PDB file of C-alpha atoms in Angstrom:
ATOM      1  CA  UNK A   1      -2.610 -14.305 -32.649  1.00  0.00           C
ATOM      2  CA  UNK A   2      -6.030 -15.284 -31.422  1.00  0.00           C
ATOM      3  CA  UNK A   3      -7.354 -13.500 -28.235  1.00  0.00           C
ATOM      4  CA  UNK A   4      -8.468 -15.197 -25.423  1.00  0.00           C
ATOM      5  CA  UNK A   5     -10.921 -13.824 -23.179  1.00  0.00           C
ATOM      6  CA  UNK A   6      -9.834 -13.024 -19.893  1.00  0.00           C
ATOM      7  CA  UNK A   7     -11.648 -14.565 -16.614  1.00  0.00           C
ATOM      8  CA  UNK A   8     -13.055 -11.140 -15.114  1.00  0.00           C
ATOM      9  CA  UNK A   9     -14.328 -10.741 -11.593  1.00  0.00           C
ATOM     10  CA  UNK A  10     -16.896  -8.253 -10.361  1.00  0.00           C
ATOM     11  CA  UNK A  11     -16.011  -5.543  -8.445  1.00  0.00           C
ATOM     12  CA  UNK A  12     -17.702  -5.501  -5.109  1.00  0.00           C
ATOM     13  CA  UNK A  13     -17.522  -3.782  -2.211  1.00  0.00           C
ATOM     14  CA  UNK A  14     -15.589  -6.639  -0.601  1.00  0.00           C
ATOM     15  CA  UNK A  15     -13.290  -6.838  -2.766  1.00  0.00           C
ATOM     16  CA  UNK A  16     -12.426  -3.101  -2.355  1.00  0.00           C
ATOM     17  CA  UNK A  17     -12.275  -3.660   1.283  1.00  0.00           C
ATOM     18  CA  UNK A  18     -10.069  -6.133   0.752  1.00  0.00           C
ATOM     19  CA  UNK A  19      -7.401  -4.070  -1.552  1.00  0.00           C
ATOM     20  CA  UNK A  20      -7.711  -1.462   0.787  1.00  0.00           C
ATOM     21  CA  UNK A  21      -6.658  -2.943   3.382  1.00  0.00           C
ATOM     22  CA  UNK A  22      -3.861  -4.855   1.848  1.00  0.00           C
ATOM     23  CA  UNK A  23      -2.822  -1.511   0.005  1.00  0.00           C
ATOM     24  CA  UNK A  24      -2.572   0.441   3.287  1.00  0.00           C
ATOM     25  CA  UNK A  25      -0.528  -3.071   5.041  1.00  0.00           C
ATOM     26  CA  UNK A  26       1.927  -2.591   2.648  1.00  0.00           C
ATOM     27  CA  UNK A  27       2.321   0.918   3.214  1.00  0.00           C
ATOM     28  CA  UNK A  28       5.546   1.839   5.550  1.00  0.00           C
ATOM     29  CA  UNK A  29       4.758   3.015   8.734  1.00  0.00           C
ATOM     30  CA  UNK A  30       0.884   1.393   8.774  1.00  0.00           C
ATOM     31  CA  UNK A  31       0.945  -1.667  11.453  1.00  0.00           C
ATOM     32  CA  UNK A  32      -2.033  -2.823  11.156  1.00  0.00           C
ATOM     33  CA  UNK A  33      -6.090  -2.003  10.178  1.00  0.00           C
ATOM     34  CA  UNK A  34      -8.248  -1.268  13.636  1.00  0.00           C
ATOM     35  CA  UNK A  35     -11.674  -2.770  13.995  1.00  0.00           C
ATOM     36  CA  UNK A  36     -13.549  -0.471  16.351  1.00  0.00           C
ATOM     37  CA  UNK A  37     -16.817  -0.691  17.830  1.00  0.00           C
ATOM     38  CA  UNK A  38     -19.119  -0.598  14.837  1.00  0.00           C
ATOM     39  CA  UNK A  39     -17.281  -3.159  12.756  1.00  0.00           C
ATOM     40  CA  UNK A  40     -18.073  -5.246  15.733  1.00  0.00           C
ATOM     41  CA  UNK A  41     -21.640  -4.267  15.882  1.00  0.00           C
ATOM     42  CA  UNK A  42     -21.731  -5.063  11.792  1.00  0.00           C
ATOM     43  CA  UNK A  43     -20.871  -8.419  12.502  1.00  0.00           C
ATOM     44  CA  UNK A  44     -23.589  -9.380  14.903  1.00  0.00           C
ATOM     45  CA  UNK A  45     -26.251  -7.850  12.198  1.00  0.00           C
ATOM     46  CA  UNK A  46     -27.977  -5.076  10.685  1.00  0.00           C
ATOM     47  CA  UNK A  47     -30.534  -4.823  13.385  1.00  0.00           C
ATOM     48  CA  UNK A  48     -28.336  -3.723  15.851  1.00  0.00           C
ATOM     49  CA  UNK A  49     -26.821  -1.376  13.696  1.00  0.00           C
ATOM     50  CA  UNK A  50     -30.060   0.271  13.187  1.00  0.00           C
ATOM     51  CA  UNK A  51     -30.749   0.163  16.753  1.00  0.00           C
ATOM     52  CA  UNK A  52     -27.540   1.967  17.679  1.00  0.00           C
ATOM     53  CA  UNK A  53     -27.058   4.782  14.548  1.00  0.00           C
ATOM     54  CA  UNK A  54     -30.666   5.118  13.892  1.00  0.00           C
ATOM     55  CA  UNK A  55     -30.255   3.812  10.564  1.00  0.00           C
ATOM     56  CA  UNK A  56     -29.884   1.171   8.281  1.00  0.00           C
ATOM     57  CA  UNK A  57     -26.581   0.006   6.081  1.00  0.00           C
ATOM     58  CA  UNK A  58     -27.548   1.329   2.535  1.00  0.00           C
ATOM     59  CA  UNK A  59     -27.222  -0.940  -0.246  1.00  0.00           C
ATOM     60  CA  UNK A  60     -23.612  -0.924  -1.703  1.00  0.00           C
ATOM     61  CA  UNK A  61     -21.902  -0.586   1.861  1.00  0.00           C
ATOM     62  CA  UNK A  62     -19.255  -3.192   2.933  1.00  0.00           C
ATOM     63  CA  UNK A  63     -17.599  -2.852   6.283  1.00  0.00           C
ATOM     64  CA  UNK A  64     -14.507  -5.385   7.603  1.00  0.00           C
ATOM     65  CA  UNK A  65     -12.041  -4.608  10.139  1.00  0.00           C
ATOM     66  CA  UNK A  66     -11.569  -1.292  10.124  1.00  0.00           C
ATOM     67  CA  UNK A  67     -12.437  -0.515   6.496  1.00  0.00           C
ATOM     68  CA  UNK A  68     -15.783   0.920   5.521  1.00  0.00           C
ATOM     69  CA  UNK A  69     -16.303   0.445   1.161  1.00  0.00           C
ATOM     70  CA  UNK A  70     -19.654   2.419  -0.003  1.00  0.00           C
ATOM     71  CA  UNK A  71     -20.039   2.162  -3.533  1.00  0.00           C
ATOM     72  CA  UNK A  72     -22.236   4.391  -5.722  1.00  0.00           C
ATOM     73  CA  UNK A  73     -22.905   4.768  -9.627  1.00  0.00           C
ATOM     74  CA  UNK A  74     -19.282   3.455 -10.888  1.00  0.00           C
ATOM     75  CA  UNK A  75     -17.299   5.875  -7.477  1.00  0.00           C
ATOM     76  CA  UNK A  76     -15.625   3.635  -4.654  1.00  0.00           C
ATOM     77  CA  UNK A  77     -15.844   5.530  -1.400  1.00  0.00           C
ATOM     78  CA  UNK A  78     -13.641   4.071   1.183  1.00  0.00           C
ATOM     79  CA  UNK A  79     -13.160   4.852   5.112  1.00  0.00           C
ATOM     80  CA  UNK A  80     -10.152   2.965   6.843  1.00  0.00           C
ATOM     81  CA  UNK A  81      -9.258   2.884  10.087  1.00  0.00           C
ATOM     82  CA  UNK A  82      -5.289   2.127  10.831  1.00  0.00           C
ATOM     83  CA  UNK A  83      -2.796   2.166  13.599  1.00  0.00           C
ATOM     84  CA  UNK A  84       0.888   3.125  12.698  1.00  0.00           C
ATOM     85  CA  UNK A  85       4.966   3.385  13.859  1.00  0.00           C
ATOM     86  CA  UNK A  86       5.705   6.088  15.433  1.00  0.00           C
ATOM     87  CA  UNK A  87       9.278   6.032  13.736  1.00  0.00           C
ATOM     88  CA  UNK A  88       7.208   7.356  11.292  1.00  0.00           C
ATOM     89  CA  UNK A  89       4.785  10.635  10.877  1.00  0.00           C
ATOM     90  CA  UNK A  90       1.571  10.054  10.971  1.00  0.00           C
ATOM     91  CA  UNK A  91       0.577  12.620   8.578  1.00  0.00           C
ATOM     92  CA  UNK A  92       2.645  11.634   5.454  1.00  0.00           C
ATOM     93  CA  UNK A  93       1.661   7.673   6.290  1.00  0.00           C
ATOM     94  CA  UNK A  94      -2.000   8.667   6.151  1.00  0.00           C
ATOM     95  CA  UNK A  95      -1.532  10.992   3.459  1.00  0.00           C
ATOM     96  CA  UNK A  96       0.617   7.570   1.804  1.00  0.00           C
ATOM     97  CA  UNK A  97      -2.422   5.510   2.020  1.00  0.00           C
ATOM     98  CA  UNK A  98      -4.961   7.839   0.906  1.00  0.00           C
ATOM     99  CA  UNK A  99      -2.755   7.924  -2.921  1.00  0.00           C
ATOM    100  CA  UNK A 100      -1.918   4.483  -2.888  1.00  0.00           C
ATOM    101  CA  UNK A 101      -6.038   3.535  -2.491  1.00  0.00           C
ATOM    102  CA  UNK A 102      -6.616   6.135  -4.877  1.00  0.00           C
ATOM    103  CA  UNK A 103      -4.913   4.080  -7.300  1.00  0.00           C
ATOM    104  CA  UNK A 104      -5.692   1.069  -6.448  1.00  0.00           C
ATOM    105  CA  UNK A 105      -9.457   1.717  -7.203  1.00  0.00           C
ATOM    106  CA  UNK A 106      -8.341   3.411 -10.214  1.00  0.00           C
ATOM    107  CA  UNK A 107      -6.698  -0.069 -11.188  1.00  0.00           C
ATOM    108  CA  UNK A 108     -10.373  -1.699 -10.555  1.00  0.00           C
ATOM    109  CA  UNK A 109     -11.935   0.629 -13.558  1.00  0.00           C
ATOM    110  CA  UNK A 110     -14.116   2.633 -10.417  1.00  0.00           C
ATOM    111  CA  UNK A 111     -13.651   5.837  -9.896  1.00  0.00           C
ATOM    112  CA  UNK A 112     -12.200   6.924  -6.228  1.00  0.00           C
ATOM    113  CA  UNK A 113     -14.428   8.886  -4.568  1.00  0.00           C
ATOM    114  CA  UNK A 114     -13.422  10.198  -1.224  1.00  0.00           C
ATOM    115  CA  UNK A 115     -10.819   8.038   1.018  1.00  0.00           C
ATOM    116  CA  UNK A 116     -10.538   9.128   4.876  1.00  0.00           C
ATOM    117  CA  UNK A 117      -8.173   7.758   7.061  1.00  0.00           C
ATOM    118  CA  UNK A 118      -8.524   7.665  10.639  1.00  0.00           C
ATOM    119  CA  UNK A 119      -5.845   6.917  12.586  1.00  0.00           C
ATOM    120  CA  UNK A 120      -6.610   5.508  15.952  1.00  0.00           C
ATOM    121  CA  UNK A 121      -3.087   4.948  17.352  1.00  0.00           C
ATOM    122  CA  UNK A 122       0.283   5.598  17.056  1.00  0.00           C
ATOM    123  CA  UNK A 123       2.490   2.471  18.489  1.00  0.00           C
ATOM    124  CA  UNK A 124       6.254   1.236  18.674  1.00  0.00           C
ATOM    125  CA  UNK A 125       6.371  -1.027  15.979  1.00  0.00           C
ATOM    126  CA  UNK A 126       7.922  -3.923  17.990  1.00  0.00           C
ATOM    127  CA  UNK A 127      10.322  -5.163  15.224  1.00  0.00           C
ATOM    128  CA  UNK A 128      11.795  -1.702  15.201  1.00  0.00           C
ATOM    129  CA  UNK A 129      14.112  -0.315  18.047  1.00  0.00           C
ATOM    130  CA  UNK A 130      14.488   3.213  18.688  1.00  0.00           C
ATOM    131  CA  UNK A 131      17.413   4.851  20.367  1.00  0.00           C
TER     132      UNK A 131
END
């Protein structure tokens, strides 16, 4: 049996944004990720950043659409921003997402550092009826 080498990919910031976001997605009760105010701000460039929160985005930072990825010596630190069903408690979906990116990083070979998730509203899912 001769081994052959798999095709790896670095782990980036974007990256972990990106499985973040898609982890939390397929999490019941999360509708969607919510850009807010800074993400926008991120877009249009560092300078304004720094003009609005005094400071600079330190090396290693990633934001997208509601998901902030810092990472630091080997430790993925992730801050996501979601909107969810209100069929369903907000609590146990946030406390849902926070395990499943947990392990998600884990599956990367970083190690998960903190993961805060800020829910910024609680909607009607419109593909579910409640009675």
């Amino acid at each position: 049996m001769s081994e052959q080498p798999i095709p790896g990919q670095i782990v980036t910031g974007k990256l972990i944004a990106s499985l973040a976001a898609r982890t939390a997605l397929e999490t019941p009760g999360v509708l969607r990720t919510e850009p807010t105010v800074q993400g926008l701000l991120t877009r249009l460039g560092p300078a304004v950043i720094r003009k609005f929160s005094g400071a600079g985005g330190p090396d290693g930072v990633f934001r997208d659409d509601g998901v902030t990825v810092t990472l630091s010596g080997g430790t993925a630190r992730v801050h996501l921003d979601i909107a969810t069903d209100i069929a369903y408690t907000a609590l146990n979906v946030a406390e849902a997402v926070r395990e499943r990116i947990r392990e998600t990083i884990r599956h990367t070979g970083l190690v998960p550092g903190e993961v805060e998730i800020s829910i910024l509203a609680i909607e009607c899912d419109r593909g579910t009826t409640t009675e």
